[in-house]
PDB file of C-alpha atoms in Angstrom:
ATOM      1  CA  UNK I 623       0.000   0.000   0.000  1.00 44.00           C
ATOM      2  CA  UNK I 624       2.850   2.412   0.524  1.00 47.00           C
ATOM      3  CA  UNK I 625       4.595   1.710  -2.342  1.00 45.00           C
ATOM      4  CA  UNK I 626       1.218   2.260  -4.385  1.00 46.00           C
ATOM      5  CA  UNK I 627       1.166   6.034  -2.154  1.00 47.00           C
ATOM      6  CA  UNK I 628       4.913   6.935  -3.464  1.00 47.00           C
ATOM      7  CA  UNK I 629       4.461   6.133  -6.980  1.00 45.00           C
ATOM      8  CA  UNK I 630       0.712   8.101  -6.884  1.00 51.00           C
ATOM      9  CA  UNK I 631       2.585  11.275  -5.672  1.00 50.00           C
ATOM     10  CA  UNK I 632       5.783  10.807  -7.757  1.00 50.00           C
ATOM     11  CA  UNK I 633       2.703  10.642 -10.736  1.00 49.00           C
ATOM     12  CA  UNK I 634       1.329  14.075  -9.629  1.00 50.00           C
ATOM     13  CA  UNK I 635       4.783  15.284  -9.396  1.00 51.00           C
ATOM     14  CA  UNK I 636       5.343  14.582 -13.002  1.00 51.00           C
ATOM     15  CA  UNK I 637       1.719  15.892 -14.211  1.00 87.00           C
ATOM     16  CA  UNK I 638       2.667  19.172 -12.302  1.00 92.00           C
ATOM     17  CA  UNK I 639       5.631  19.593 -13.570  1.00 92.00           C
ATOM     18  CA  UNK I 640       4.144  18.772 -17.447  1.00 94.00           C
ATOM     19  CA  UNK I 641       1.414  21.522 -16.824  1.00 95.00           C
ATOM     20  CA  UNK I 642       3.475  24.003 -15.910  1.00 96.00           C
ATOM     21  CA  UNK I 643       6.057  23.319 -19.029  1.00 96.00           C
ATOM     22  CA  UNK I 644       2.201  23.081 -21.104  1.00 97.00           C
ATOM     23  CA  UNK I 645       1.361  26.225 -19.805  1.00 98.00           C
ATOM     24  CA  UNK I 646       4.333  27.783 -20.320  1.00 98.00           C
ATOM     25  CA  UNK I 647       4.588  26.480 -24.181  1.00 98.00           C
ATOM     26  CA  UNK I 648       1.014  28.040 -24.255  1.00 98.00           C
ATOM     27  CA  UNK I 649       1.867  31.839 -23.436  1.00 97.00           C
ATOM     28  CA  UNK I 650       4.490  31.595 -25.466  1.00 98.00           C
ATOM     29  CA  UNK I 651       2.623  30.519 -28.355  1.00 97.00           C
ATOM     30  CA  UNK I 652      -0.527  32.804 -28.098  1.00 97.00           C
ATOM     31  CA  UNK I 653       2.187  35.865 -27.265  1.00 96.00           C
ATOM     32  CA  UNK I 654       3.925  34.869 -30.865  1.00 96.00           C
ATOM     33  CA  UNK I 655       0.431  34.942 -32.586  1.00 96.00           C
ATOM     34  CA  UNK I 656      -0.540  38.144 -30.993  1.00 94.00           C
ATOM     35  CA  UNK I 657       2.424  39.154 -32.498  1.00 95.00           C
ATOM     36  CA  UNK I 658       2.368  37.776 -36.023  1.00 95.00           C
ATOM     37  CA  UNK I 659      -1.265  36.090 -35.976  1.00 94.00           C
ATOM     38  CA  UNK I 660      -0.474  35.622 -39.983  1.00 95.00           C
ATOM     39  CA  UNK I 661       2.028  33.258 -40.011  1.00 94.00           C
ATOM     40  CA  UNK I 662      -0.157  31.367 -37.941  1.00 93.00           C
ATOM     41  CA  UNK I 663      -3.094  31.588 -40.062  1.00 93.00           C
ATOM     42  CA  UNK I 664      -1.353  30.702 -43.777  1.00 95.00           C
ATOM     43  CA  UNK I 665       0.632  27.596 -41.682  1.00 95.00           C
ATOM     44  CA  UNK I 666      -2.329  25.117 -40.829  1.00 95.00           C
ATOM     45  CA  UNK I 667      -0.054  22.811 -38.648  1.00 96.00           C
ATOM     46  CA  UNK I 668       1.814  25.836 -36.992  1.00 96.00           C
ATOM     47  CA  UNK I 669      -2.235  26.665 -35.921  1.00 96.00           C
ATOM     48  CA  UNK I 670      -3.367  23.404 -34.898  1.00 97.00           C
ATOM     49  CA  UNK I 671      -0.333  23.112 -32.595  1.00 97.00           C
ATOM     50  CA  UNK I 672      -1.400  26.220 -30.749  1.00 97.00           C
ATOM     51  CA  UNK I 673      -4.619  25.269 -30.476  1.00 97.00           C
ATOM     52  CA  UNK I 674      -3.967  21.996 -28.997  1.00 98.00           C
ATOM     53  CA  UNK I 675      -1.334  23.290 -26.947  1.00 98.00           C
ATOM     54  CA  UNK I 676      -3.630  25.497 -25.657  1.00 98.00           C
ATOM     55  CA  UNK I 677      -6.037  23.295 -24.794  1.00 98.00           C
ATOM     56  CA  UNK I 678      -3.761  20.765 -23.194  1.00 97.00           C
ATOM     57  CA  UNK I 679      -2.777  23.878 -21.152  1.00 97.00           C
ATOM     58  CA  UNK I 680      -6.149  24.612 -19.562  1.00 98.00           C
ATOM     59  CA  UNK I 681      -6.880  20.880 -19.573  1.00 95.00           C
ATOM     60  CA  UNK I 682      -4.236  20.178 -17.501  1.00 95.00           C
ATOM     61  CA  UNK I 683      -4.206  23.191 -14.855  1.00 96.00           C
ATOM     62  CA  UNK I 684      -8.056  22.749 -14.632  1.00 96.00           C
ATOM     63  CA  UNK I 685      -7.588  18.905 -13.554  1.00 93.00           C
ATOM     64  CA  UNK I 686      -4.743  19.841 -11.049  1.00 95.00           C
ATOM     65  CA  UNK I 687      -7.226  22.748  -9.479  1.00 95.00           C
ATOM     66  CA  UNK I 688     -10.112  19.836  -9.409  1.00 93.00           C
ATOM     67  CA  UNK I 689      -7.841  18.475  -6.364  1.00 93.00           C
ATOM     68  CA  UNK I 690      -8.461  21.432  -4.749  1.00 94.00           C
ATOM     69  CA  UNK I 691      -9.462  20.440  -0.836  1.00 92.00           C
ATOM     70  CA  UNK I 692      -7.984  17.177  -1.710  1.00 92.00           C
ATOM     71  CA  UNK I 693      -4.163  18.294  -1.871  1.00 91.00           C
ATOM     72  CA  UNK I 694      -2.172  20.821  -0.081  1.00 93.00           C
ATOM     73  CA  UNK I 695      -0.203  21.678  -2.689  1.00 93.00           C
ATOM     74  CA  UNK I 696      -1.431  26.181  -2.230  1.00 95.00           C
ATOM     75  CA  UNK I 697       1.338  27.680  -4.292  1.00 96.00           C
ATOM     76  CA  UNK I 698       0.844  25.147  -7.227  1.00 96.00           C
ATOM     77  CA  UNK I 699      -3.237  25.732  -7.111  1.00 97.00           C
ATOM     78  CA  UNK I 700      -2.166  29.662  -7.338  1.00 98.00           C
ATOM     79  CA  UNK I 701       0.030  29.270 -10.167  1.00 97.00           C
ATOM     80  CA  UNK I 702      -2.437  26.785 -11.645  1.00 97.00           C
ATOM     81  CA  UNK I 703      -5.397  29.664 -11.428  1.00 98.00           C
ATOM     82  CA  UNK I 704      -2.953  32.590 -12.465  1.00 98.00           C
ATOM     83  CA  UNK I 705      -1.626  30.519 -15.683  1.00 98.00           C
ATOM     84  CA  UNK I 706      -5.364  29.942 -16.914  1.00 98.00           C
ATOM     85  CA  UNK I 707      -6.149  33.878 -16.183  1.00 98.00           C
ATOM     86  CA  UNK I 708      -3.506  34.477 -18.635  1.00 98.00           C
ATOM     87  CA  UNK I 709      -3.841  32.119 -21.353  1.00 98.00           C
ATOM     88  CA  UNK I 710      -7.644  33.560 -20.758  1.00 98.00           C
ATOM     89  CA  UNK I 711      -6.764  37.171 -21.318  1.00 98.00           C
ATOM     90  CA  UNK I 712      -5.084  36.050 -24.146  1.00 96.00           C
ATOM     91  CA  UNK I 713      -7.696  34.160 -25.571  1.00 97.00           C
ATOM     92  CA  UNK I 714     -10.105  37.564 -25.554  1.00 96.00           C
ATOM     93  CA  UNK I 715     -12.340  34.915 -22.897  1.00 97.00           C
ATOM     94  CA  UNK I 716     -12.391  37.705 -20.045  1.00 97.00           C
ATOM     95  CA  UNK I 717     -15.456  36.728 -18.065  1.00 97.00           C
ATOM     96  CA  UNK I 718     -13.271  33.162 -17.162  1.00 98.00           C
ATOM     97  CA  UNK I 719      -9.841  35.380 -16.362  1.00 98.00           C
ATOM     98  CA  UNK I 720     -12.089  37.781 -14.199  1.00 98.00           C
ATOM     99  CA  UNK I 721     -12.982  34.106 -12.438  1.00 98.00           C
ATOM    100  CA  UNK I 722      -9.972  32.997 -12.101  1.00 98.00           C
ATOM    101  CA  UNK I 723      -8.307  36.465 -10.925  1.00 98.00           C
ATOM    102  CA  UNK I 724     -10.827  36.152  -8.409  1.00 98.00           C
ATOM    103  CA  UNK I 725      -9.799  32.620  -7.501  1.00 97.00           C
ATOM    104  CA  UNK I 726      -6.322  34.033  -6.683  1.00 97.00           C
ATOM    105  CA  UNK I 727      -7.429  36.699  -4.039  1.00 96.00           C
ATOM    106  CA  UNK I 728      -7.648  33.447  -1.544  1.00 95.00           C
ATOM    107  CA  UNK I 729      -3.716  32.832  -1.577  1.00 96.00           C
ATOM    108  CA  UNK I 730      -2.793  35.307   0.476  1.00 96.00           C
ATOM    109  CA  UNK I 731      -0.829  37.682  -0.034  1.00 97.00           C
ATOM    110  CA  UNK I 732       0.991  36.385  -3.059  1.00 97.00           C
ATOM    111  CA  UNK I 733      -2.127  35.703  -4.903  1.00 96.00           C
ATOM    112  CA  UNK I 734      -3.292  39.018  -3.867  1.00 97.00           C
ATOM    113  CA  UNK I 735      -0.176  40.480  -5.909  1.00 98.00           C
ATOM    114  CA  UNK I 736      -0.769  38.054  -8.880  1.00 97.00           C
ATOM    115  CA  UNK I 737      -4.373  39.243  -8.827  1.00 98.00           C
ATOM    116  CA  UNK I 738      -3.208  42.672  -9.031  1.00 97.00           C
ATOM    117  CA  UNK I 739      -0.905  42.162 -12.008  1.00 97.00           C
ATOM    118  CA  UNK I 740      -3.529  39.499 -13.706  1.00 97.00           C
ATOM    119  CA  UNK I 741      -6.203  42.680 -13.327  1.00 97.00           C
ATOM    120  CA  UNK I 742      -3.747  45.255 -14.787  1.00 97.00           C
ATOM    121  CA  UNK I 743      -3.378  42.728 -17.619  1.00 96.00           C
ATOM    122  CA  UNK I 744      -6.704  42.136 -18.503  1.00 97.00           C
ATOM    123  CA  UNK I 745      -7.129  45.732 -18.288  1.00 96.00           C
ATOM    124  CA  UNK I 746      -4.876  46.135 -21.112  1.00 95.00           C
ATOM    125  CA  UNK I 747      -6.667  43.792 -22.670  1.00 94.00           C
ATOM    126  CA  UNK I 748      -9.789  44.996 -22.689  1.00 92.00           C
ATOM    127  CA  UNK I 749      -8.323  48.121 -24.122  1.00 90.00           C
ATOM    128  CA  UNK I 750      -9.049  49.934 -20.396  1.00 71.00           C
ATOM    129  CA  UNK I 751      -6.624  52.054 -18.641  1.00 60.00           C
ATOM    130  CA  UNK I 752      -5.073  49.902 -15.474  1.00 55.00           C
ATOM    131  CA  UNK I 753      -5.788  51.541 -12.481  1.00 56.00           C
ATOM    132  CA  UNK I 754      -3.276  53.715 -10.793  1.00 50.00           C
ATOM    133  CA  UNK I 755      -1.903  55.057 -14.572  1.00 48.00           C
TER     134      UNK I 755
END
């Protein structure tokens, strides 16, 4: 039974670390078609890989956040909710990044910071001036 318990956690260990290297292939991608959405558009493949990377993305960091109450595993359910804000903002879906910024007020102060900078960003987004400017 204990062995079973080390190789469940050494499993979440390597799902964690996945969805954070999935998220972080995800910005990247949607911050290179914000940039140069063309070359995404006339290169069907080059597309399809940022949508499914995308997906995987808020696949993934929504089934770690579904342990929520289970684990205690805060700073990862933080970055988990402050990942999907931004691939949200950057999908123009800003009714699910106001969720999720919300979501991050309950970490303390930390999340209270990367609610801050998640708002300023949306902000932006929606083409409003961030507070405080």
């Amino acid at each position: 039974m204990k062995l079973l318990s080390i190789f469940n956690i050494f499993d979440g260990m390597i799902n964690i670390e996945k969805t954070y290297r999935v998220c972080d292939r995800a910005l990247d991608l949607l911050k290179k078609y914000k940039e140069d959405p063309k070359s995404f558009e006339e290169n069907p493949e080059k597309k399809a890989d940022l949508d499914e990377t995308v997906n995987e993305a808020i696949e993934r960091a929504k089934r770690i956040i579904a342990l929520e109450g289970k684990k205690n595993w805060p700073g990862v359910f933080r970055e988990m909710h402050k990942n999907l804000a931004n691939i949200y903002i950057q999908l123009g879906k800003f009714d699910e990044a106001k969720a999720e910024i919300e979501r991050l007020m309950e970490f303390g102060e930390v999340g209270r910071q990367d609610a801050e900078e998640m708002t300023k960003a949306l902000q932006e987004a929606m083409g409003e001036k961030p507070e405080g400017k």
